Amino acid sequence: KRVASLGRSARARSQIKVRQPVAEVAVSPRTPEEGQVLKRNAALILEELNAKALRVVDDESDVVRWNVKPNLPVLGKKYGSALAEIRKALAAMDPREVADTVRRGRNLTVTSYDLEPADILLEPLDAEGFASATESGYTVAVATTITPELADEGLAREIVRRLQDLRREADFDLSDRITAWYVAGSDVTRVVQSFGDYIRGETLSTELVAAGPPSDAHVSEQTIEGERVTLAVRRNS
């Protein structure tokens, strides 16, 4: 549940819609044992996060970077005039090594000073191509590159949602078979044709007709991904 929650947070941060599939979700677990549990539950995680692949990473630096900063109010009280020296030395250190030490709760030696974890502030930054969320030792990162193929699949899922909404508006029974009509621009038309089997199966449509609807159909004018679209449904007799 925590992994799914962090994944949803990462999707939201990158403004990727829930119905838009992503290529990959990468998870840095707290222990190798938890990594094995995640792999065994990969199908459930992928379904929850609408992702194509799960990658369990040993080194979270694959998917997140760290901005390391001195905790100035704390260090100033402790070290006074030595603060400038500590800041300079800390800035020259490998941020991955610093973050790893601090997050393990260990002290860090900076020049001749032994800094406690509370002396250092860590700010997580997304690695290129990912949006991430970190909490309680877990990091979950979602791939943010949406290929044309993934975009088409996301659009197909959105079309399904719109048709399902029309079914409800028309007060159809869940088991009713329907015929659906659509009048749309090139992108929506192409996706309906490419994903026709999927859309028909999800909406119980026996036909997807690329034409204006008859007068007895339930009709709705909509905008989908910037395209004006006419959608209509009618229960089969």
Short mmCIF file of N, CA and C in Angstrom, two decimals, residues 19-185:
data_model
loop_
_atom_site.label_atom_id
_atom_site.label_comp_id
_atom_site.label_asym_id
_atom_site.label_seq_id
_atom_site.Cartn_x
_atom_site.Cartn_y
_atom_site.Cartn_z
N ARG A 19 -5.25 7.62 -15.97
CA ARG A 19 -5.50 6.66 -17.05
C ARG A 19 -4.36 6.58 -18.07
N GLN A 20 -3.35 7.42 -17.89
CA GLN A 20 -2.21 7.39 -18.81
C GLN A 20 -1.19 6.34 -18.35
N PRO A 21 -0.99 5.27 -19.12
CA PRO A 21 0.04 4.29 -18.73
C PRO A 21 1.44 4.91 -18.78
N VAL A 22 2.30 4.44 -17.91
CA VAL A 22 3.71 4.85 -17.93
C VAL A 22 4.57 3.62 -18.20
N ALA A 23 5.76 3.88 -18.70
CA ALA A 23 6.62 2.77 -19.13
C ALA A 23 7.15 1.96 -17.95
N GLU A 24 7.42 2.63 -16.83
CA GLU A 24 8.11 1.93 -15.75
C GLU A 24 7.86 2.61 -14.42
N VAL A 25 7.83 1.80 -13.38
CA VAL A 25 7.89 2.31 -12.01
C VAL A 25 9.07 1.62 -11.34
N ALA A 26 9.93 2.41 -10.72
CA ALA A 26 11.11 1.88 -10.05
C ALA A 26 10.96 2.09 -8.54
N VAL A 27 11.30 1.07 -7.78
CA VAL A 27 11.13 1.12 -6.33
C VAL A 27 12.45 0.78 -5.64
N SER A 28 12.84 1.63 -4.70
CA SER A 28 13.97 1.33 -3.84
C SER A 28 13.42 0.93 -2.47
N PRO A 29 13.48 -0.37 -2.12
CA PRO A 29 12.93 -0.83 -0.84
C PRO A 29 13.92 -0.62 0.30
N ARG A 30 13.45 -0.88 1.50
CA ARG A 30 14.33 -0.71 2.66
C ARG A 30 15.31 -1.87 2.81
N THR A 31 14.88 -3.06 2.41
CA THR A 31 15.73 -4.25 2.57
C THR A 31 15.62 -5.13 1.33
N PRO A 32 16.61 -6.00 1.09
CA PRO A 32 16.50 -6.95 -0.03
C PRO A 32 15.27 -7.85 0.10
N GLU A 33 14.91 -8.21 1.33
CA GLU A 33 13.74 -9.07 1.53
C GLU A 33 12.47 -8.38 1.05
N GLU A 34 12.35 -7.09 1.35
CA GLU A 34 11.18 -6.35 0.87
C GLU A 34 11.19 -6.26 -0.65
N GLY A 35 12.38 -6.19 -1.23
CA GLY A 35 12.48 -6.18 -2.69
C GLY A 35 11.90 -7.44 -3.30
N GLN A 36 12.15 -8.59 -2.67
CA GLN A 36 11.60 -9.85 -3.16
C GLN A 36 10.08 -9.87 -3.05
N VAL A 37 9.56 -9.32 -1.96
CA VAL A 37 8.10 -9.23 -1.80
C VAL A 37 7.49 -8.37 -2.89
N LEU A 38 8.15 -7.26 -3.21
CA LEU A 38 7.66 -6.38 -4.27
C LEU A 38 7.63 -7.11 -5.61
N LYS A 39 8.67 -7.87 -5.89
CA LYS A 39 8.71 -8.60 -7.16
C LYS A 39 7.59 -9.63 -7.25
N ARG A 40 7.29 -10.28 -6.12
CA ARG A 40 6.21 -11.27 -6.13
C ARG A 40 4.85 -10.62 -6.33
N ASN A 41 4.75 -9.36 -5.94
CA ASN A 41 3.48 -8.64 -6.08
C ASN A 41 3.51 -7.65 -7.24
N ALA A 42 4.39 -7.90 -8.21
CA ALA A 42 4.58 -6.95 -9.31
C ALA A 42 3.29 -6.68 -10.07
N ALA A 43 2.53 -7.73 -10.36
CA ALA A 43 1.31 -7.55 -11.17
C ALA A 43 0.34 -6.60 -10.48
N LEU A 44 0.19 -6.74 -9.17
CA LEU A 44 -0.72 -5.87 -8.42
C LEU A 44 -0.23 -4.43 -8.42
N ILE A 45 1.07 -4.24 -8.22
CA ILE A 45 1.64 -2.90 -8.20
C ILE A 45 1.49 -2.23 -9.56
N LEU A 46 1.76 -2.98 -10.63
CA LEU A 46 1.65 -2.42 -11.98
C LEU A 46 0.22 -2.02 -12.29
N GLU A 47 -0.73 -2.83 -11.84
CA GLU A 47 -2.14 -2.48 -12.07
C GLU A 47 -2.52 -1.23 -11.29
N GLU A 48 -2.08 -1.16 -10.03
CA GLU A 48 -2.39 0.00 -9.19
C GLU A 48 -1.85 1.29 -9.80
N LEU A 49 -0.65 1.22 -10.36
CA LEU A 49 0.03 2.43 -10.83
C LEU A 49 -0.03 2.60 -12.34
N ASN A 50 -0.76 1.70 -13.03
CA ASN A 50 -0.93 1.80 -14.48
C ASN A 50 0.43 1.92 -15.17
N ALA A 51 1.30 0.96 -14.86
CA ALA A 51 2.66 0.96 -15.41
C ALA A 51 2.92 -0.35 -16.15
N LYS A 52 3.86 -0.31 -17.08
CA LYS A 52 4.17 -1.47 -17.90
C LYS A 52 5.23 -2.38 -17.28
N ALA A 53 6.13 -1.82 -16.48
CA ALA A 53 7.22 -2.62 -15.92
C ALA A 53 7.57 -2.13 -14.52
N LEU A 54 7.98 -3.08 -13.68
CA LEU A 54 8.44 -2.77 -12.32
C LEU A 54 9.93 -3.07 -12.23
N ARG A 55 10.68 -2.13 -11.70
CA ARG A 55 12.11 -2.34 -11.48
C ARG A 55 12.42 -2.09 -10.01
N VAL A 56 12.94 -3.09 -9.34
CA VAL A 56 13.37 -2.93 -7.95
C VAL A 56 14.86 -2.59 -7.98
N VAL A 57 15.23 -1.44 -7.42
CA VAL A 57 16.60 -0.96 -7.52
C VAL A 57 17.30 -1.08 -6.17
N ASP A 58 18.56 -1.51 -6.21
CA ASP A 58 19.36 -1.59 -5.00
C ASP A 58 19.89 -0.21 -4.61
N ASP A 59 20.17 0.59 -5.61
CA ASP A 59 20.74 1.92 -5.38
C ASP A 59 19.73 2.95 -5.84
N GLU A 60 19.14 3.67 -4.89
CA GLU A 60 18.10 4.62 -5.27
C GLU A 60 18.63 5.79 -6.07
N SER A 61 19.96 5.94 -6.16
CA SER A 61 20.51 7.02 -6.97
C SER A 61 20.19 6.82 -8.45
N ASP A 62 19.71 5.61 -8.81
CA ASP A 62 19.24 5.40 -10.19
C ASP A 62 18.04 6.27 -10.50
N VAL A 63 17.25 6.59 -9.48
CA VAL A 63 15.97 7.26 -9.73
C VAL A 63 15.78 8.55 -8.93
N VAL A 64 16.71 8.84 -8.02
CA VAL A 64 16.57 10.08 -7.25
C VAL A 64 17.97 10.62 -6.96
N ARG A 65 18.08 11.94 -6.97
CA ARG A 65 19.32 12.60 -6.59
C ARG A 65 19.07 13.36 -5.29
N TRP A 66 20.13 13.75 -4.62
CA TRP A 66 19.98 14.44 -3.34
C TRP A 66 20.71 15.78 -3.37
N ASN A 67 20.03 16.79 -2.90
CA ASN A 67 20.65 18.09 -2.65
C ASN A 67 21.00 18.12 -1.16
N VAL A 68 22.28 18.19 -0.88
CA VAL A 68 22.77 18.13 0.50
C VAL A 68 23.07 19.54 1.00
N LYS A 69 22.49 19.89 2.15
CA LYS A 69 22.71 21.23 2.70
C LYS A 69 23.01 21.13 4.20
N PRO A 70 23.86 22.02 4.69
CA PRO A 70 24.09 22.04 6.14
C PRO A 70 22.88 22.62 6.86
N ASN A 71 22.58 22.09 8.03
CA ASN A 71 21.51 22.63 8.86
C ASN A 71 22.10 23.82 9.62
N LEU A 72 22.01 24.98 9.00
CA LEU A 72 22.76 26.15 9.49
C LEU A 72 22.44 26.54 10.93
N PRO A 73 21.17 26.60 11.34
CA PRO A 73 20.91 26.99 12.74
C PRO A 73 21.55 26.03 13.75
N VAL A 74 21.52 24.75 13.43
CA VAL A 74 22.09 23.75 14.35
C VAL A 74 23.62 23.81 14.33
N LEU A 75 24.20 23.84 13.13
CA LEU A 75 25.66 23.84 13.02
C LEU A 75 26.26 25.14 13.54
N GLY A 76 25.55 26.25 13.32
CA GLY A 76 26.06 27.53 13.80
C GLY A 76 26.25 27.54 15.31
N LYS A 77 25.29 26.96 16.01
CA LYS A 77 25.40 26.90 17.48
C LYS A 77 26.53 25.98 17.92
N LYS A 78 26.72 24.90 17.18
CA LYS A 78 27.73 23.92 17.58
C LYS A 78 29.16 24.37 17.26
N TYR A 79 29.32 24.93 16.04
CA TYR A 79 30.68 25.10 15.54
C TYR A 79 31.08 26.55 15.29
N GLY A 80 30.14 27.47 15.38
CA GLY A 80 30.48 28.89 15.29
C GLY A 80 31.28 29.25 14.07
N SER A 81 32.49 29.74 14.27
CA SER A 81 33.31 30.25 13.17
C SER A 81 33.78 29.15 12.23
N ALA A 82 33.68 27.90 12.64
CA ALA A 82 34.10 26.80 11.76
C ALA A 82 33.03 26.45 10.73
N LEU A 83 31.87 27.11 10.80
CA LEU A 83 30.76 26.77 9.92
C LEU A 83 31.13 26.93 8.45
N ALA A 84 31.85 28.00 8.11
CA ALA A 84 32.22 28.23 6.71
C ALA A 84 33.08 27.09 6.17
N GLU A 85 34.00 26.62 6.98
CA GLU A 85 34.86 25.50 6.58
C GLU A 85 34.03 24.23 6.35
N ILE A 86 33.08 23.98 7.25
CA ILE A 86 32.23 22.79 7.13
C ILE A 86 31.37 22.87 5.87
N ARG A 87 30.79 24.04 5.62
CA ARG A 87 29.93 24.21 4.43
C ARG A 87 30.73 23.93 3.16
N LYS A 88 31.94 24.47 3.09
CA LYS A 88 32.76 24.29 1.89
C LYS A 88 33.12 22.82 1.70
N ALA A 89 33.50 22.16 2.77
CA ALA A 89 33.88 20.75 2.67
C ALA A 89 32.68 19.87 2.33
N LEU A 90 31.53 20.17 2.91
CA LEU A 90 30.33 19.39 2.64
C LEU A 90 29.92 19.52 1.17
N ALA A 91 30.05 20.73 0.63
CA ALA A 91 29.68 20.96 -0.77
C ALA A 91 30.57 20.19 -1.73
N ALA A 92 31.78 19.84 -1.30
CA ALA A 92 32.72 19.13 -2.18
C ALA A 92 32.54 17.62 -2.11
N MET A 93 31.73 17.14 -1.19
CA MET A 93 31.56 15.69 -1.02
C MET A 93 30.54 15.14 -2.00
N ASP A 94 30.60 13.83 -2.23
CA ASP A 94 29.65 13.14 -3.11
C ASP A 94 28.28 13.13 -2.42
N PRO A 95 27.29 13.81 -3.00
CA PRO A 95 25.99 13.88 -2.33
C PRO A 95 25.34 12.52 -2.12
N ARG A 96 25.62 11.56 -3.01
CA ARG A 96 25.04 10.22 -2.83
C ARG A 96 25.58 9.56 -1.56
N GLU A 97 26.90 9.69 -1.35
CA GLU A 97 27.50 9.08 -0.16
C GLU A 97 27.03 9.77 1.10
N VAL A 98 26.92 11.09 1.04
CA VAL A 98 26.43 11.84 2.20
C VAL A 98 25.00 11.41 2.54
N ALA A 99 24.15 11.37 1.52
CA ALA A 99 22.74 11.01 1.74
C ALA A 99 22.62 9.59 2.29
N ASP A 100 23.42 8.67 1.75
CA ASP A 100 23.35 7.29 2.21
C ASP A 100 23.73 7.19 3.69
N THR A 101 24.78 7.89 4.08
CA THR A 101 25.22 7.87 5.48
C THR A 101 24.17 8.48 6.40
N VAL A 102 23.66 9.64 6.02
CA VAL A 102 22.69 10.35 6.86
C VAL A 102 21.40 9.55 6.99
N ARG A 103 20.93 8.98 5.88
CA ARG A 103 19.66 8.25 5.92
C ARG A 103 19.77 6.93 6.69
N ARG A 104 20.98 6.45 6.86
CA ARG A 104 21.19 5.26 7.70
C ARG A 104 21.34 5.63 9.18
N GLY A 105 21.27 6.93 9.47
CA GLY A 105 21.36 7.38 10.85
C GLY A 105 22.77 7.39 11.41
N ARG A 106 23.76 7.45 10.53
CA ARG A 106 25.15 7.42 10.96
C ARG A 106 25.76 8.81 10.95
N ASN A 107 26.77 9.00 11.77
CA ASN A 107 27.50 10.25 11.77
C ASN A 107 28.38 10.35 10.52
N LEU A 108 28.67 11.58 10.12
CA LEU A 108 29.45 11.84 8.91
C LEU A 108 30.66 12.69 9.28
N THR A 109 31.83 12.24 8.88
CA THR A 109 33.04 13.01 9.15
C THR A 109 33.26 14.02 8.03
N VAL A 110 33.28 15.29 8.39
CA VAL A 110 33.52 16.39 7.44
C VAL A 110 34.74 17.14 7.94
N THR A 111 35.81 17.08 7.19
CA THR A 111 37.14 17.53 7.63
C THR A 111 37.42 16.87 8.99
N SER A 112 37.59 17.65 10.02
CA SER A 112 37.89 17.05 11.34
C SER A 112 36.68 17.01 12.25
N TYR A 113 35.51 17.28 11.67
CA TYR A 113 34.30 17.36 12.50
C TYR A 113 33.41 16.14 12.27
N ASP A 114 32.80 15.68 13.34
CA ASP A 114 31.92 14.51 13.29
C ASP A 114 30.47 15.01 13.35
N LEU A 115 29.83 15.06 12.18
CA LEU A 115 28.48 15.62 12.10
C LEU A 115 27.43 14.53 12.33
N GLU A 116 26.40 14.87 13.08
CA GLU A 116 25.28 13.97 13.31
C GLU A 116 24.27 14.10 12.17
N PRO A 117 23.41 13.10 11.98
CA PRO A 117 22.41 13.19 10.90
C PRO A 117 21.56 14.46 10.96
N ALA A 118 21.24 14.94 12.15
CA ALA A 118 20.42 16.14 12.29
C ALA A 118 21.16 17.40 11.86
N ASP A 119 22.47 17.30 11.67
CA ASP A 119 23.26 18.47 11.25
C ASP A 119 23.16 18.72 9.75
N ILE A 120 22.59 17.76 9.03
CA ILE A 120 22.58 17.83 7.56
C ILE A 120 21.15 17.71 7.05
N LEU A 121 20.80 18.53 6.10
CA LEU A 121 19.47 18.50 5.48
C LEU A 121 19.57 17.85 4.11
N LEU A 122 18.63 16.96 3.83
CA LEU A 122 18.59 16.28 2.53
C LEU A 122 17.32 16.66 1.79
N GLU A 123 17.49 17.10 0.56
CA GLU A 123 16.34 17.43 -0.29
C GLU A 123 16.34 16.50 -1.50
N PRO A 124 15.32 15.63 -1.62
CA PRO A 124 15.30 14.72 -2.77
C PRO A 124 14.98 15.46 -4.07
N LEU A 125 15.69 15.11 -5.12
CA LEU A 125 15.48 15.69 -6.44
C LEU A 125 15.24 14.55 -7.43
N ASP A 126 14.36 14.78 -8.38
CA ASP A 126 14.08 13.74 -9.37
C ASP A 126 15.27 13.52 -10.29
N ALA A 127 15.59 12.26 -10.53
CA ALA A 127 16.55 11.94 -11.58
C ALA A 127 15.90 12.22 -12.93
N GLU A 128 16.72 12.43 -13.95
CA GLU A 128 16.19 12.77 -15.27
C GLU A 128 15.26 11.67 -15.78
N GLY A 129 14.08 12.08 -16.23
CA GLY A 129 13.13 11.12 -16.77
C GLY A 129 12.24 10.45 -15.75
N PHE A 130 12.33 10.87 -14.47
CA PHE A 130 11.53 10.26 -13.42
C PHE A 130 10.91 11.34 -12.53
N ALA A 131 9.78 10.99 -11.94
CA ALA A 131 9.20 11.76 -10.84
C ALA A 131 9.15 10.82 -9.65
N SER A 132 9.62 11.27 -8.50
CA SER A 132 9.77 10.35 -7.38
C SER A 132 9.10 10.88 -6.12
N ALA A 133 8.88 9.97 -5.20
CA ALA A 133 8.37 10.30 -3.87
C ALA A 133 9.08 9.40 -2.88
N THR A 134 9.45 9.96 -1.73
CA THR A 134 10.23 9.23 -0.72
C THR A 134 9.56 9.36 0.64
N GLU A 135 9.50 8.23 1.35
CA GLU A 135 8.92 8.25 2.69
C GLU A 135 9.29 6.96 3.42
N SER A 136 9.66 7.11 4.69
CA SER A 136 9.90 5.96 5.58
C SER A 136 10.87 4.94 4.99
N GLY A 137 11.89 5.43 4.29
CA GLY A 137 12.89 4.52 3.75
C GLY A 137 12.60 3.98 2.37
N TYR A 138 11.43 4.28 1.84
CA TYR A 138 11.07 3.85 0.48
C TYR A 138 11.21 5.02 -0.49
N THR A 139 11.66 4.73 -1.70
CA THR A 139 11.59 5.69 -2.79
C THR A 139 10.89 5.01 -3.97
N VAL A 140 9.88 5.67 -4.51
CA VAL A 140 9.16 5.16 -5.68
C VAL A 140 9.26 6.22 -6.76
N ALA A 141 9.69 5.81 -7.94
CA ALA A 141 9.86 6.74 -9.06
C ALA A 141 9.08 6.24 -10.27
N VAL A 142 8.41 7.16 -10.92
CA VAL A 142 7.60 6.85 -12.09
C VAL A 142 8.26 7.48 -13.32
N ALA A 143 8.42 6.70 -14.38
CA ALA A 143 8.98 7.23 -15.62
C ALA A 143 8.04 8.27 -16.20
N THR A 144 8.58 9.41 -16.60
CA THR A 144 7.74 10.51 -17.07
C THR A 144 7.72 10.68 -18.58
N THR A 145 8.54 9.91 -19.30
CA THR A 145 8.53 10.01 -20.76
C THR A 145 7.36 9.21 -21.31
N ILE A 146 6.46 9.90 -21.98
CA ILE A 146 5.28 9.25 -22.56
C ILE A 146 5.51 9.12 -24.07
N THR A 147 5.72 7.90 -24.51
CA THR A 147 5.92 7.65 -25.94
C THR A 147 4.59 7.80 -26.68
N PRO A 148 4.62 7.96 -28.00
CA PRO A 148 3.36 8.02 -28.75
C PRO A 148 2.48 6.80 -28.52
N GLU A 149 3.09 5.63 -28.39
CA GLU A 149 2.31 4.41 -28.16
C GLU A 149 1.60 4.45 -26.81
N LEU A 150 2.31 4.91 -25.78
CA LEU A 150 1.69 5.03 -24.46
C LEU A 150 0.61 6.10 -24.46
N ALA A 151 0.86 7.20 -25.18
CA ALA A 151 -0.14 8.26 -25.27
C ALA A 151 -1.42 7.75 -25.92
N ASP A 152 -1.27 6.94 -26.97
CA ASP A 152 -2.45 6.38 -27.64
C ASP A 152 -3.23 5.47 -26.69
N GLU A 153 -2.51 4.66 -25.93
CA GLU A 153 -3.19 3.77 -24.98
C GLU A 153 -3.93 4.58 -23.91
N GLY A 154 -3.30 5.66 -23.46
CA GLY A 154 -3.97 6.52 -22.49
C GLY A 154 -5.22 7.15 -23.06
N LEU A 155 -5.16 7.55 -24.33
CA LEU A 155 -6.32 8.14 -24.98
C LEU A 155 -7.43 7.10 -25.13
N ALA A 156 -7.06 5.86 -25.45
CA ALA A 156 -8.07 4.80 -25.56
C ALA A 156 -8.78 4.58 -24.23
N ARG A 157 -8.04 4.62 -23.15
CA ARG A 157 -8.65 4.45 -21.83
C ARG A 157 -9.59 5.62 -21.51
N GLU A 158 -9.20 6.80 -21.94
CA GLU A 158 -10.07 7.96 -21.71
C GLU A 158 -11.36 7.85 -22.52
N ILE A 159 -11.26 7.36 -23.74
CA ILE A 159 -12.46 7.16 -24.56
C ILE A 159 -13.38 6.14 -23.90
N VAL A 160 -12.80 5.08 -23.37
CA VAL A 160 -13.60 4.08 -22.65
C VAL A 160 -14.34 4.74 -21.48
N ARG A 161 -13.64 5.56 -20.73
CA ARG A 161 -14.29 6.22 -19.59
C ARG A 161 -15.46 7.09 -20.04
N ARG A 162 -15.27 7.82 -21.13
CA ARG A 162 -16.35 8.69 -21.62
C ARG A 162 -17.55 7.86 -22.05
N LEU A 163 -17.31 6.76 -22.73
CA LEU A 163 -18.42 5.90 -23.17
C LEU A 163 -19.11 5.24 -21.97
N GLN A 164 -18.33 4.86 -20.97
CA GLN A 164 -18.94 4.30 -19.76
C GLN A 164 -19.82 5.34 -19.06
N ASP A 165 -19.35 6.58 -19.03
CA ASP A 165 -20.17 7.65 -18.45
C ASP A 165 -21.48 7.82 -19.22
N LEU A 166 -21.40 7.73 -20.55
CA LEU A 166 -22.62 7.84 -21.36
C LEU A 166 -23.58 6.68 -21.07
N ARG A 167 -23.05 5.50 -20.89
CA ARG A 167 -23.89 4.35 -20.53
C ARG A 167 -24.66 4.65 -19.24
N ARG A 168 -23.96 5.20 -18.25
CA ARG A 168 -24.62 5.51 -16.98
C ARG A 168 -25.67 6.60 -17.15
N GLU A 169 -25.31 7.64 -17.92
CA GLU A 169 -26.26 8.73 -18.15
C GLU A 169 -27.54 8.21 -18.82
N ALA A 170 -27.37 7.25 -19.72
CA ALA A 170 -28.52 6.69 -20.44
C ALA A 170 -29.26 5.63 -19.62
N ASP A 171 -28.74 5.35 -18.42
CA ASP A 171 -29.38 4.41 -17.49
C ASP A 171 -29.44 2.99 -18.07
N PHE A 172 -28.38 2.60 -18.77
CA PHE A 172 -28.31 1.24 -19.28
C PHE A 172 -27.96 0.29 -18.13
N ASP A 173 -28.40 -0.96 -18.24
CA ASP A 173 -27.97 -1.99 -17.30
C ASP A 173 -26.52 -2.36 -17.58
N LEU A 174 -25.83 -2.86 -16.56
CA LEU A 174 -24.41 -3.19 -16.72
C LEU A 174 -24.18 -4.22 -17.82
N SER A 175 -25.15 -5.09 -18.03
CA SER A 175 -24.98 -6.17 -19.01
C SER A 175 -25.49 -5.82 -20.41
N ASP A 176 -26.07 -4.63 -20.58
CA ASP A 176 -26.64 -4.25 -21.88
C ASP A 176 -25.56 -4.13 -22.94
N ARG A 177 -25.79 -4.74 -24.08
CA ARG A 177 -24.94 -4.54 -25.25
C ARG A 177 -25.39 -3.26 -25.95
N ILE A 178 -24.42 -2.53 -26.49
CA ILE A 178 -24.75 -1.24 -27.10
C ILE A 178 -24.06 -1.09 -28.45
N THR A 179 -24.52 -0.08 -29.18
CA THR A 179 -23.80 0.41 -30.35
C THR A 179 -23.34 1.82 -30.03
N ALA A 180 -22.10 2.14 -30.40
CA ALA A 180 -21.55 3.47 -30.13
C ALA A 180 -21.18 4.16 -31.44
N TRP A 181 -21.43 5.47 -31.47
CA TRP A 181 -21.06 6.29 -32.63
C TRP A 181 -20.07 7.35 -32.18
N TYR A 182 -19.23 7.76 -33.12
CA TYR A 182 -18.29 8.85 -32.81
C TYR A 182 -18.01 9.66 -34.06
N VAL A 183 -17.88 10.96 -33.85
CA VAL A 183 -17.43 11.88 -34.89
C VAL A 183 -16.28 12.66 -34.26
N ALA A 184 -15.07 12.51 -34.81
CA ALA A 184 -13.90 13.06 -34.14
C ALA A 184 -12.83 13.43 -35.14
N GLY A 185 -11.79 14.09 -34.63
CA GLY A 185 -10.64 14.44 -35.45
C GLY A 185 -9.73 13.24 -35.68
#
